[in-house]
Amino acid sequence: MVVPILTLTLGTGGCLVTASRYEEKTKEADSLRNAVASANREKNTLESDYAAMQKQLADEKEANEILSSRVREEEEELGRVRAELASIARRYEGTRITREELISHLLEKEKATGKRIQELSSMAQTCDMEREKLRRETVLQASALAELEKRVAETPDMESLRRERDILLGRIERIREDRLQETRRRDIRFAELAETFSGISSQIATAPVGPAMSVRVPDKILFLKGKTTLTNTGKQVIGEVGKTVSEFPAAAIIITAGGKPKIDEIRSLLTKTHSLPQGKVLASAGSGGRETELLLVIP
């Protein structure tokens, strides 16, 4: 009597230790997943900030180039005005106009030129101020960008996290491809079933509804007259449905017939002859109509 109790105690203790270690491993896995998710979020934020900084820096460099171009154009225009004044002075040299007329004309030109020079100087000063402002902002942005690059470089296991993310994305893509391929295979199988049943009898109605296909068979085709025994044609129809269910791991069939004996006859053929599990063959008693519905579901 002592030996069985000791054995039970040791066995139970082993289960407790195993359960405790399992819980520790589960918590450790959850912590690792949370750490990976947090690192991914921080990495995405850093990469987004880095891209935004790069774009803003490029925009400011472009604005600086535009302002520099405007300053050069204004300096060129100032040079043209000075050249025009020199040309006017040379043109009036040797003419017979009075000294007062020449002085008056030159004063008017000088006044207009001075006003234009004032405008250009003011614009140049404004451009210089804008350029200096952009230069300071560029320095600040470059410093922030360097700090951001440093933070990105210092993020632990960034490369391994990136590889893990790529692996997960690849798995998701493969799951999607497998799902699409399974959907195409299901649609092709539904089309084949519809063609097969139309060849058996034109009175068999088929209608695909999303991931399911409804097959309505008149009882006079499915069962012997006045009995619940399947005809050869009925066995052929049930056989095609059972074969289809066995081809898809997640498939199931729902039988709606008029009376339990008819349902039992169909279920027996599917589970015994075609070896379908009981869980894949569901049934619902109808209202005693003259047809049986076989709803083939392939999610």
PDB file of C-alpha atoms in Angstrom:
ATOM      1  CA  MET A   1       0.000   0.000   0.000  1.00  0.00           C
ATOM      2  CA  VAL A   2       2.941   2.371   0.728  1.00  0.00           C
ATOM      3  CA  VAL A   3       4.532   1.849  -2.689  1.00  0.00           C
ATOM      4  CA  PRO A   4       1.506   3.003  -4.786  1.00  0.00           C
ATOM      5  CA  ILE A   5       1.083   6.079  -2.557  1.00  0.00           C
ATOM      6  CA  LEU A   6       4.780   6.927  -2.945  1.00  0.00           C
ATOM      7  CA  THR A   7       4.547   6.430  -6.706  1.00  0.00           C
ATOM      8  CA  LEU A   8       1.478   8.665  -6.931  1.00  0.00           C
ATOM      9  CA  THR A   9       3.195  11.360  -4.853  1.00  0.00           C
ATOM     10  CA  LEU A  10       6.334  11.322  -7.014  1.00  0.00           C
ATOM     11  CA  GLY A  11       4.272  11.353 -10.218  1.00  0.00           C
ATOM     12  CA  THR A  12       2.185  14.266  -8.991  1.00  0.00           C
ATOM     13  CA  GLY A  13       5.286  16.197  -7.964  1.00  0.00           C
ATOM     14  CA  GLY A  14       6.768  15.711 -11.430  1.00  0.00           C
ATOM     15  CA  CYS A  15       3.592  17.089 -12.990  1.00  0.00           C
ATOM     16  CA  LEU A  16       3.746  20.150 -10.727  1.00  0.00           C
ATOM     17  CA  VAL A  17       7.390  20.777 -11.603  1.00  0.00           C
ATOM     18  CA  THR A  18       6.655  20.344 -15.298  1.00  0.00           C
ATOM     19  CA  ALA A  19       3.665  22.695 -15.101  1.00  0.00           C
ATOM     20  CA  SER A  20       5.741  25.251 -13.208  1.00  0.00           C
ATOM     21  CA  ARG A  21       8.527  25.112 -15.802  1.00  0.00           C
ATOM     22  CA  TYR A  22       5.951  25.378 -18.576  1.00  0.00           C
ATOM     23  CA  GLU A  23       4.451  28.495 -16.966  1.00  0.00           C
ATOM     24  CA  GLU A  24       7.936  30.018 -16.613  1.00  0.00           C
ATOM     25  CA  LYS A  25       8.712  29.324 -20.272  1.00  0.00           C
ATOM     26  CA  THR A  26       5.328  30.752 -21.288  1.00  0.00           C
ATOM     27  CA  LYS A  27       5.955  33.948 -19.320  1.00  0.00           C
ATOM     28  CA  GLU A  28       9.462  34.183 -20.778  1.00  0.00           C
ATOM     29  CA  ALA A  29       8.080  33.759 -24.332  1.00  0.00           C
ATOM     30  CA  ASP A  30       5.430  36.428 -23.673  1.00  0.00           C
ATOM     31  CA  SER A  31       8.114  38.799 -22.371  1.00  0.00           C
ATOM     32  CA  LEU A  32      10.257  38.173 -25.461  1.00  0.00           C
ATOM     33  CA  ARG A  33       7.290  38.767 -27.781  1.00  0.00           C
ATOM     34  CA  ASN A  34       6.430  41.987 -25.955  1.00  0.00           C
ATOM     35  CA  ALA A  35      10.072  43.112 -26.174  1.00  0.00           C
ATOM     36  CA  VAL A  36      10.179  42.352 -29.908  1.00  0.00           C
ATOM     37  CA  ALA A  37       6.906  44.230 -30.474  1.00  0.00           C
ATOM     38  CA  SER A  38       8.157  47.217 -28.442  1.00  0.00           C
ATOM     39  CA  ALA A  39      11.466  47.265 -30.316  1.00  0.00           C
ATOM     40  CA  ASN A  40       9.634  47.073 -33.652  1.00  0.00           C
ATOM     41  CA  ARG A  41       7.411  49.998 -32.686  1.00  0.00           C
ATOM     42  CA  GLU A  42      10.392  52.078 -31.574  1.00  0.00           C
ATOM     43  CA  LYS A  43      12.310  51.167 -34.733  1.00  0.00           C
ATOM     44  CA  ASN A  44       9.376  52.154 -36.947  1.00  0.00           C
ATOM     45  CA  THR A  45       9.058  55.472 -35.085  1.00  0.00           C
ATOM     46  CA  LEU A  46      12.784  56.170 -35.445  1.00  0.00           C
ATOM     47  CA  GLU A  47      12.760  55.304 -39.141  1.00  0.00           C
ATOM     48  CA  SER A  48       9.729  57.555 -39.706  1.00  0.00           C
ATOM     49  CA  ASP A  49      11.397  60.454 -37.856  1.00  0.00           C
ATOM     50  CA  TYR A  50      14.603  59.872 -39.787  1.00  0.00           C
ATOM     51  CA  ALA A  51      12.789  60.008 -43.150  1.00  0.00           C
ATOM     52  CA  ALA A  52      10.929  63.177 -42.109  1.00  0.00           C
ATOM     53  CA  MET A  53      14.205  64.850 -41.045  1.00  0.00           C
ATOM     54  CA  GLN A  54      15.838  63.901 -44.349  1.00  0.00           C
ATOM     55  CA  LYS A  55      12.962  65.409 -46.333  1.00  0.00           C
ATOM     56  CA  GLN A  56      12.922  68.623 -44.271  1.00  0.00           C
ATOM     57  CA  LEU A  57      16.692  69.004 -44.660  1.00  0.00           C
ATOM     58  CA  ALA A  58      16.417  68.553 -48.440  1.00  0.00           C
ATOM     59  CA  ASP A  59      13.621  71.150 -48.599  1.00  0.00           C
ATOM     60  CA  GLU A  60      15.676  73.658 -46.622  1.00  0.00           C
ATOM     61  CA  LYS A  61      18.723  73.121 -48.837  1.00  0.00           C
ATOM     62  CA  GLU A  62      16.542  73.730 -51.891  1.00  0.00           C
ATOM     63  CA  ALA A  63      15.146  76.947 -50.340  1.00  0.00           C
ATOM     64  CA  ASN A  64      18.686  78.115 -49.561  1.00  0.00           C
ATOM     65  CA  GLU A  65      19.707  77.571 -53.184  1.00  0.00           C
ATOM     66  CA  ILE A  66      16.665  79.564 -54.364  1.00  0.00           C
ATOM     67  CA  LEU A  67      17.543  82.500 -52.078  1.00  0.00           C
ATOM     68  CA  SER A  68      21.175  82.438 -53.227  1.00  0.00           C
ATOM     69  CA  SER A  69      19.989  82.518 -56.837  1.00  0.00           C
ATOM     70  CA  ARG A  70      17.783  85.543 -56.105  1.00  0.00           C
ATOM     71  CA  VAL A  71      20.718  87.404 -54.491  1.00  0.00           C
ATOM     72  CA  ARG A  72      22.884  86.716 -57.556  1.00  0.00           C
ATOM     73  CA  GLU A  73      20.143  87.997 -59.864  1.00  0.00           C
ATOM     74  CA  GLU A  74      19.783  91.197 -57.843  1.00  0.00           C
ATOM     75  CA  GLU A  75      23.548  91.753 -57.881  1.00  0.00           C
ATOM     76  CA  GLU A  76      23.533  91.288 -61.656  1.00  0.00           C
ATOM     77  CA  GLU A  77      20.680  93.798 -61.992  1.00  0.00           C
ATOM     78  CA  LEU A  78      22.607  96.302 -59.843  1.00  0.00           C
ATOM     79  CA  GLY A  79      25.596  95.862 -62.117  1.00  0.00           C
ATOM     80  CA  ARG A  80      23.413  96.510 -65.164  1.00  0.00           C
ATOM     81  CA  VAL A  81      22.090  99.746 -63.593  1.00  0.00           C
ATOM     82  CA  ARG A  82      25.616 100.947 -62.918  1.00  0.00           C
ATOM     83  CA  ALA A  83      26.625 100.124 -66.475  1.00  0.00           C
ATOM     84  CA  GLU A  84      23.598 102.056 -67.752  1.00  0.00           C
ATOM     85  CA  LEU A  85      24.630 105.106 -65.688  1.00  0.00           C
ATOM     86  CA  ALA A  86      28.130 104.927 -67.077  1.00  0.00           C
ATOM     87  CA  SER A  87      26.693 104.667 -70.605  1.00  0.00           C
ATOM     88  CA  ILE A  88      24.496 107.730 -70.024  1.00  0.00           C
ATOM     89  CA  ALA A  89      27.461 109.693 -68.743  1.00  0.00           C
ATOM     90  CA  ARG A  90      29.494 108.762 -71.815  1.00  0.00           C
ATOM     91  CA  ARG A  91      26.563 109.569 -74.105  1.00  0.00           C
ATOM     92  CA  TYR A  92      26.222 113.089 -72.693  1.00  0.00           C
ATOM     93  CA  GLU A  93      29.894 113.785 -72.955  1.00  0.00           C
ATOM     94  CA  GLY A  94      30.617 116.076 -75.902  1.00  0.00           C
ATOM     95  CA  THR A  95      26.986 117.170 -76.391  1.00  0.00           C
ATOM     96  CA  ARG A  96      25.987 120.849 -76.439  1.00  0.00           C
ATOM     97  CA  ILE A  97      23.360 120.672 -73.675  1.00  0.00           C
ATOM     98  CA  THR A  98      23.740 123.058 -70.819  1.00  0.00           C
ATOM     99  CA  ARG A  99      25.480 122.097 -67.652  1.00  0.00           C
ATOM    100  CA  GLU A 100      22.249 122.630 -65.699  1.00  0.00           C
ATOM    101  CA  GLU A 101      20.315 120.258 -67.996  1.00  0.00           C
ATOM    102  CA  LEU A 102      22.960 117.598 -67.650  1.00  0.00           C
ATOM    103  CA  ILE A 103      23.050 117.978 -63.881  1.00  0.00           C
ATOM    104  CA  SER A 104      19.245 117.869 -63.675  1.00  0.00           C
ATOM    105  CA  HIS A 105      19.067 114.753 -65.879  1.00  0.00           C
ATOM    106  CA  LEU A 106      21.798 113.058 -63.918  1.00  0.00           C
ATOM    107  CA  LEU A 107      20.136 113.949 -60.625  1.00  0.00           C
ATOM    108  CA  GLU A 108      16.870 112.359 -61.807  1.00  0.00           C
ATOM    109  CA  LYS A 109      18.725 109.247 -62.920  1.00  0.00           C
ATOM    110  CA  GLU A 110      20.651 109.174 -59.670  1.00  0.00           C
ATOM    111  CA  LYS A 111      17.449 109.534 -57.672  1.00  0.00           C
ATOM    112  CA  ALA A 112      15.789 106.663 -59.555  1.00  0.00           C
ATOM    113  CA  THR A 113      18.952 104.601 -59.284  1.00  0.00           C
ATOM    114  CA  GLY A 114      19.275 105.312 -55.567  1.00  0.00           C
ATOM    115  CA  LYS A 115      15.702 104.257 -55.010  1.00  0.00           C
ATOM    116  CA  ARG A 116      16.296 101.057 -56.967  1.00  0.00           C
ATOM    117  CA  ILE A 117      19.529 100.414 -55.083  1.00  0.00           C
ATOM    118  CA  GLN A 118      17.660 100.891 -51.818  1.00  0.00           C
ATOM    119  CA  GLU A 119      15.046  98.363 -52.890  1.00  0.00           C
ATOM    120  CA  LEU A 120      17.692  95.885 -54.005  1.00  0.00           C
ATOM    121  CA  SER A 121      19.686  96.382 -50.801  1.00  0.00           C
ATOM    122  CA  SER A 122      16.573  95.803 -48.723  1.00  0.00           C
ATOM    123  CA  MET A 123      15.775  92.653 -50.694  1.00  0.00           C
ATOM    124  CA  ALA A 124      19.374  91.457 -50.394  1.00  0.00           C
ATOM    125  CA  GLN A 125      19.298  92.083 -46.640  1.00  0.00           C
ATOM    126  CA  THR A 126      16.050  90.153 -46.342  1.00  0.00           C
ATOM    127  CA  CYS A 127      17.530  87.304 -48.373  1.00  0.00           C
ATOM    128  CA  ASP A 128      20.638  87.280 -46.180  1.00  0.00           C
ATOM    129  CA  MET A 129      18.473  87.089 -43.075  1.00  0.00           C
ATOM    130  CA  GLU A 130      16.449  84.243 -44.558  1.00  0.00           C
ATOM    131  CA  ARG A 131      19.609  82.452 -45.610  1.00  0.00           C
ATOM    132  CA  GLU A 132      21.093  82.823 -42.130  1.00  0.00           C
ATOM    133  CA  LYS A 133      17.873  81.520 -40.608  1.00  0.00           C
ATOM    134  CA  LEU A 134      17.929  78.548 -42.964  1.00  0.00           C
ATOM    135  CA  ARG A 135      21.588  77.955 -42.169  1.00  0.00           C
ATOM    136  CA  ARG A 136      20.863  77.817 -38.425  1.00  0.00           C
ATOM    137  CA  GLU A 137      17.875  75.543 -38.988  1.00  0.00           C
ATOM    138  CA  THR A 138      19.999  73.325 -41.224  1.00  0.00           C
ATOM    139  CA  VAL A 139      22.618  73.023 -38.481  1.00  0.00           C
ATOM    140  CA  LEU A 140      19.939  72.127 -35.935  1.00  0.00           C
ATOM    141  CA  GLN A 141      18.347  69.599 -38.294  1.00  0.00           C
ATOM    142  CA  ALA A 142      21.735  68.052 -39.071  1.00  0.00           C
ATOM    143  CA  SER A 143      22.403  67.718 -35.333  1.00  0.00           C
ATOM    144  CA  ALA A 144      18.989  66.158 -34.748  1.00  0.00           C
ATOM    145  CA  LEU A 145      19.540  63.831 -37.708  1.00  0.00           C
ATOM    146  CA  ALA A 146      22.899  62.736 -36.340  1.00  0.00           C
ATOM    147  CA  GLU A 147      21.307  62.078 -32.949  1.00  0.00           C
ATOM    148  CA  LEU A 148      18.541  60.075 -34.612  1.00  0.00           C
ATOM    149  CA  GLU A 149      21.056  58.005 -36.583  1.00  0.00           C
ATOM    150  CA  LYS A 150      22.943  57.376 -33.354  1.00  0.00           C
ATOM    151  CA  ARG A 151      19.754  56.186 -31.615  1.00  0.00           C
ATOM    152  CA  VAL A 152      18.926  53.914 -34.548  1.00  0.00           C
ATOM    153  CA  ALA A 153      22.449  52.475 -34.478  1.00  0.00           C
ATOM    154  CA  GLU A 154      22.289  51.937 -30.697  1.00  0.00           C
ATOM    155  CA  THR A 155      18.943  50.106 -30.761  1.00  0.00           C
ATOM    156  CA  PRO A 156      19.778  46.558 -29.555  1.00  0.00           C
ATOM    157  CA  ASP A 157      19.442  43.633 -31.928  1.00  0.00           C
ATOM    158  CA  MET A 158      18.063  45.869 -34.675  1.00  0.00           C
ATOM    159  CA  GLU A 159      19.349  43.581 -37.414  1.00  0.00           C
ATOM    160  CA  SER A 160      17.995  40.439 -35.762  1.00  0.00           C
ATOM    161  CA  LEU A 161      14.620  42.113 -35.201  1.00  0.00           C
ATOM    162  CA  ARG A 162      14.542  43.167 -38.834  1.00  0.00           C
ATOM    163  CA  ARG A 163      15.310  39.607 -39.937  1.00  0.00           C
ATOM    164  CA  GLU A 164      12.621  38.229 -37.623  1.00  0.00           C
ATOM    165  CA  ARG A 165      10.126  40.747 -38.999  1.00  0.00           C
ATOM    166  CA  ASP A 166      10.999  39.731 -42.565  1.00  0.00           C
ATOM    167  CA  ILE A 167      10.572  36.059 -41.648  1.00  0.00           C
ATOM    168  CA  LEU A 168       7.146  36.733 -40.123  1.00  0.00           C
ATOM    169  CA  LEU A 169       6.081  38.764 -43.153  1.00  0.00           C
ATOM    170  CA  GLY A 170       7.206  35.912 -45.390  1.00  0.00           C
ATOM    171  CA  ARG A 171       5.170  33.422 -43.377  1.00  0.00           C
ATOM    172  CA  ILE A 172       2.097  35.646 -43.579  1.00  0.00           C
ATOM    173  CA  GLU A 173       2.531  35.945 -47.338  1.00  0.00           C
ATOM    174  CA  ARG A 174       2.848  32.159 -47.692  1.00  0.00           C
ATOM    175  CA  ILE A 175      -0.310  31.669 -45.591  1.00  0.00           C
ATOM    176  CA  ARG A 176      -2.167  34.079 -47.864  1.00  0.00           C
ATOM    177  CA  GLU A 177      -0.925  32.290 -50.964  1.00  0.00           C
ATOM    178  CA  ASP A 178      -1.927  28.906 -49.505  1.00  0.00           C
ATOM    179  CA  ARG A 179      -5.355  30.304 -48.636  1.00  0.00           C
ATOM    180  CA  LEU A 180      -5.861  31.652 -52.153  1.00  0.00           C
ATOM    181  CA  GLN A 181      -4.718  28.362 -53.650  1.00  0.00           C
ATOM    182  CA  GLU A 182      -7.124  26.435 -51.383  1.00  0.00           C
ATOM    183  CA  THR A 183      -9.981  28.761 -52.397  1.00  0.00           C
ATOM    184  CA  ARG A 184      -9.227  28.209 -56.095  1.00  0.00           C
ATOM    185  CA  ARG A 185      -9.093  24.445 -55.545  1.00  0.00           C
ATOM    186  CA  ARG A 186     -12.467  24.565 -53.743  1.00  0.00           C
ATOM    187  CA  ASP A 187     -14.100  26.587 -56.546  1.00  0.00           C
ATOM    188  CA  ILE A 188     -12.752  24.183 -59.160  1.00  0.00           C
ATOM    189  CA  ARG A 189     -14.079  21.213 -57.155  1.00  0.00           C
ATOM    190  CA  PHE A 190     -17.520  22.849 -56.846  1.00  0.00           C
ATOM    191  CA  ALA A 191     -17.617  23.347 -60.620  1.00  0.00           C
ATOM    192  CA  GLU A 192     -16.649  19.694 -61.164  1.00  0.00           C
ATOM    193  CA  LEU A 193     -19.381  18.536 -58.763  1.00  0.00           C
ATOM    194  CA  ALA A 194     -22.014  20.645 -60.537  1.00  0.00           C
ATOM    195  CA  GLU A 195     -21.005  19.143 -63.864  1.00  0.00           C
ATOM    196  CA  THR A 196     -20.993  15.598 -62.429  1.00  0.00           C
ATOM    197  CA  PHE A 197     -24.453  15.949 -60.849  1.00  0.00           C
ATOM    198  CA  SER A 198     -25.943  17.466 -64.000  1.00  0.00           C
ATOM    199  CA  GLY A 199     -24.639  14.404 -65.849  1.00  0.00           C
ATOM    200  CA  ILE A 200     -26.270  12.074 -63.313  1.00  0.00           C
ATOM    201  CA  SER A 201     -29.676  13.790 -63.436  1.00  0.00           C
ATOM    202  CA  SER A 202     -30.992  17.108 -64.650  1.00  0.00           C
ATOM    203  CA  GLN A 203     -33.306  17.200 -61.602  1.00  0.00           C
ATOM    204  CA  ILE A 204     -30.365  17.597 -59.199  1.00  0.00           C
ATOM    205  CA  ALA A 205     -29.966  21.313 -58.384  1.00  0.00           C
ATOM    206  CA  THR A 206     -26.604  22.738 -57.292  1.00  0.00           C
ATOM    207  CA  ALA A 207     -25.907  26.270 -56.063  1.00  0.00           C
ATOM    208  CA  PRO A 208     -22.540  27.497 -54.720  1.00  0.00           C
ATOM    209  CA  VAL A 209     -22.935  29.977 -51.850  1.00  0.00           C
ATOM    210  CA  GLY A 210     -19.554  31.432 -50.875  1.00  0.00           C
ATOM    211  CA  PRO A 211     -17.553  28.692 -49.130  1.00  0.00           C
ATOM    212  CA  ALA A 212     -20.484  26.261 -49.347  1.00  0.00           C
ATOM    213  CA  MET A 213     -22.405  24.409 -52.042  1.00  0.00           C
ATOM    214  CA  SER A 214     -26.044  23.374 -51.788  1.00  0.00           C
ATOM    215  CA  VAL A 215     -27.017  20.117 -53.530  1.00  0.00           C
ATOM    216  CA  ARG A 216     -30.786  19.440 -53.693  1.00  0.00           C
ATOM    217  CA  VAL A 217     -31.739  15.914 -54.760  1.00  0.00           C
ATOM    218  CA  PRO A 218     -35.365  14.729 -55.221  1.00  0.00           C
ATOM    219  CA  ASP A 219     -36.157  11.773 -52.948  1.00  0.00           C
ATOM    220  CA  LYS A 220     -37.384   9.732 -55.936  1.00  0.00           C
ATOM    221  CA  ILE A 221     -33.805   9.804 -57.266  1.00  0.00           C
ATOM    222  CA  LEU A 222     -32.097   9.348 -53.909  1.00  0.00           C
ATOM    223  CA  PHE A 223     -34.266   6.606 -52.329  1.00  0.00           C
ATOM    224  CA  LEU A 224     -36.206   3.541 -53.507  1.00  0.00           C
ATOM    225  CA  LYS A 225     -39.927   4.200 -53.894  1.00  0.00           C
ATOM    226  CA  GLY A 226     -41.680   4.096 -50.529  1.00  0.00           C
ATOM    227  CA  LYS A 227     -38.466   3.147 -48.676  1.00  0.00           C
ATOM    228  CA  THR A 228     -35.498   4.784 -46.965  1.00  0.00           C
ATOM    229  CA  THR A 229     -32.947   2.673 -48.811  1.00  0.00           C
ATOM    230  CA  LEU A 230     -30.619   4.548 -51.170  1.00  0.00           C
ATOM    231  CA  THR A 231     -30.802   3.802 -54.883  1.00  0.00           C
ATOM    232  CA  ASN A 232     -27.665   3.199 -56.926  1.00  0.00           C
ATOM    233  CA  THR A 233     -27.944   6.750 -58.238  1.00  0.00           C
ATOM    234  CA  GLY A 234     -28.366   8.000 -54.667  1.00  0.00           C
ATOM    235  CA  LYS A 235     -25.262   6.102 -53.581  1.00  0.00           C
ATOM    236  CA  GLN A 236     -23.354   7.679 -56.469  1.00  0.00           C
ATOM    237  CA  VAL A 237     -24.448  11.188 -55.415  1.00  0.00           C
ATOM    238  CA  ILE A 238     -23.591  10.581 -51.755  1.00  0.00           C
ATOM    239  CA  GLY A 239     -20.282   9.035 -52.814  1.00  0.00           C
ATOM    240  CA  GLU A 240     -19.262  12.146 -54.770  1.00  0.00           C
ATOM    241  CA  VAL A 241     -20.096  14.347 -51.787  1.00  0.00           C
ATOM    242  CA  GLY A 242     -18.188  12.089 -49.377  1.00  0.00           C
ATOM    243  CA  LYS A 243     -15.175  12.023 -51.691  1.00  0.00           C
ATOM    244  CA  THR A 244     -15.143  15.820 -51.816  1.00  0.00           C
ATOM    245  CA  VAL A 245     -15.344  16.142 -48.017  1.00  0.00           C
ATOM    246  CA  SER A 246     -12.402  13.756 -47.618  1.00  0.00           C
ATOM    247  CA  GLU A 247     -10.296  15.888 -50.009  1.00  0.00           C
ATOM    248  CA  PHE A 248     -10.476  18.990 -47.780  1.00  0.00           C
ATOM    249  CA  PRO A 249      -9.363  18.710 -44.119  1.00  0.00           C
ATOM    250  CA  ALA A 250     -11.723  21.450 -42.874  1.00  0.00           C
ATOM    251  CA  ALA A 251     -14.755  20.370 -44.915  1.00  0.00           C
ATOM    252  CA  ALA A 252     -18.073  19.203 -43.450  1.00  0.00           C
ATOM    253  CA  ILE A 253     -21.520  18.230 -44.717  1.00  0.00           C
ATOM    254  CA  ILE A 254     -24.955  19.157 -43.355  1.00  0.00           C
ATOM    255  CA  ILE A 255     -27.818  16.800 -44.271  1.00  0.00           C
ATOM    256  CA  THR A 256     -31.394  18.075 -44.309  1.00  0.00           C
ATOM    257  CA  ALA A 257     -33.860  15.265 -45.051  1.00  0.00           C
ATOM    258  CA  GLY A 258     -37.472  14.379 -44.319  1.00  0.00           C
ATOM    259  CA  GLY A 259     -37.175  12.024 -41.388  1.00  0.00           C
ATOM    260  CA  LYS A 260     -34.510  10.452 -39.215  1.00  0.00           C
ATOM    261  CA  PRO A 261     -34.356   7.110 -41.119  1.00  0.00           C
ATOM    262  CA  LYS A 262     -33.299   8.873 -44.316  1.00  0.00           C
ATOM    263  CA  ILE A 263     -30.679  10.876 -42.428  1.00  0.00           C
ATOM    264  CA  ASP A 264     -29.335   7.726 -40.757  1.00  0.00           C
ATOM    265  CA  GLU A 265     -29.096   5.965 -44.140  1.00  0.00           C
ATOM    266  CA  ILE A 266     -27.050   8.802 -45.656  1.00  0.00           C
ATOM    267  CA  ARG A 267     -24.881   9.221 -42.538  1.00  0.00           C
ATOM    268  CA  SER A 268     -24.167   5.499 -42.422  1.00  0.00           C
ATOM    269  CA  LEU A 269     -22.947   5.513 -46.022  1.00  0.00           C
ATOM    270  CA  LEU A 270     -20.705   8.528 -45.404  1.00  0.00           C
ATOM    271  CA  THR A 271     -19.184   7.365 -42.113  1.00  0.00           C
ATOM    272  CA  LYS A 272     -18.850   3.654 -42.808  1.00  0.00           C
ATOM    273  CA  THR A 273     -18.283   3.364 -46.539  1.00  0.00           C
ATOM    274  CA  HIS A 274     -16.361   6.624 -47.024  1.00  0.00           C
ATOM    275  CA  SER A 275     -14.799   6.669 -43.521  1.00  0.00           C
ATOM    276  CA  LEU A 276     -15.790  10.241 -42.682  1.00  0.00           C
ATOM    277  CA  PRO A 277     -15.582  11.205 -38.977  1.00  0.00           C
ATOM    278  CA  GLN A 278     -18.897  11.676 -37.189  1.00  0.00           C
ATOM    279  CA  GLY A 279     -17.984  15.303 -36.471  1.00  0.00           C
ATOM    280  CA  LYS A 280     -17.897  16.106 -40.196  1.00  0.00           C
ATOM    281  CA  VAL A 281     -21.401  14.773 -40.864  1.00  0.00           C
ATOM    282  CA  LEU A 282     -24.109  16.975 -39.362  1.00  0.00           C
ATOM    283  CA  ALA A 283     -27.845  16.463 -39.784  1.00  0.00           C
ATOM    284  CA  SER A 284     -31.088  18.389 -39.510  1.00  0.00           C
ATOM    285  CA  ALA A 285     -34.535  16.816 -39.905  1.00  0.00           C
ATOM    286  CA  GLY A 286     -36.619  18.605 -42.527  1.00  0.00           C
ATOM    287  CA  SER A 287     -40.346  19.218 -42.728  1.00  0.00           C
ATOM    288  CA  GLY A 288     -41.073  16.014 -44.624  1.00  0.00           C
ATOM    289  CA  GLY A 289     -40.629  17.414 -48.134  1.00  0.00           C
ATOM    290  CA  ARG A 290     -39.868  15.414 -51.245  1.00  0.00           C
ATOM    291  CA  GLU A 291     -36.223  16.371 -51.583  1.00  0.00           C
ATOM    292  CA  THR A 292     -33.024  16.125 -49.568  1.00  0.00           C
ATOM    293  CA  GLU A 293     -30.455  18.907 -49.260  1.00  0.00           C
ATOM    294  CA  LEU A 294     -26.762  18.164 -48.905  1.00  0.00           C
ATOM    295  CA  LEU A 295     -24.908  21.344 -47.857  1.00  0.00           C
ATOM    296  CA  LEU A 296     -21.198  20.922 -48.495  1.00  0.00           C
ATOM    297  CA  VAL A 297     -19.168  23.444 -46.442  1.00  0.00           C
ATOM    298  CA  ILE A 298     -15.461  24.044 -47.220  1.00  0.00           C
ATOM    299  CA  PRO A 299     -14.236  27.090 -45.228  1.00  0.00           C
TER     300      PRO A 299
END
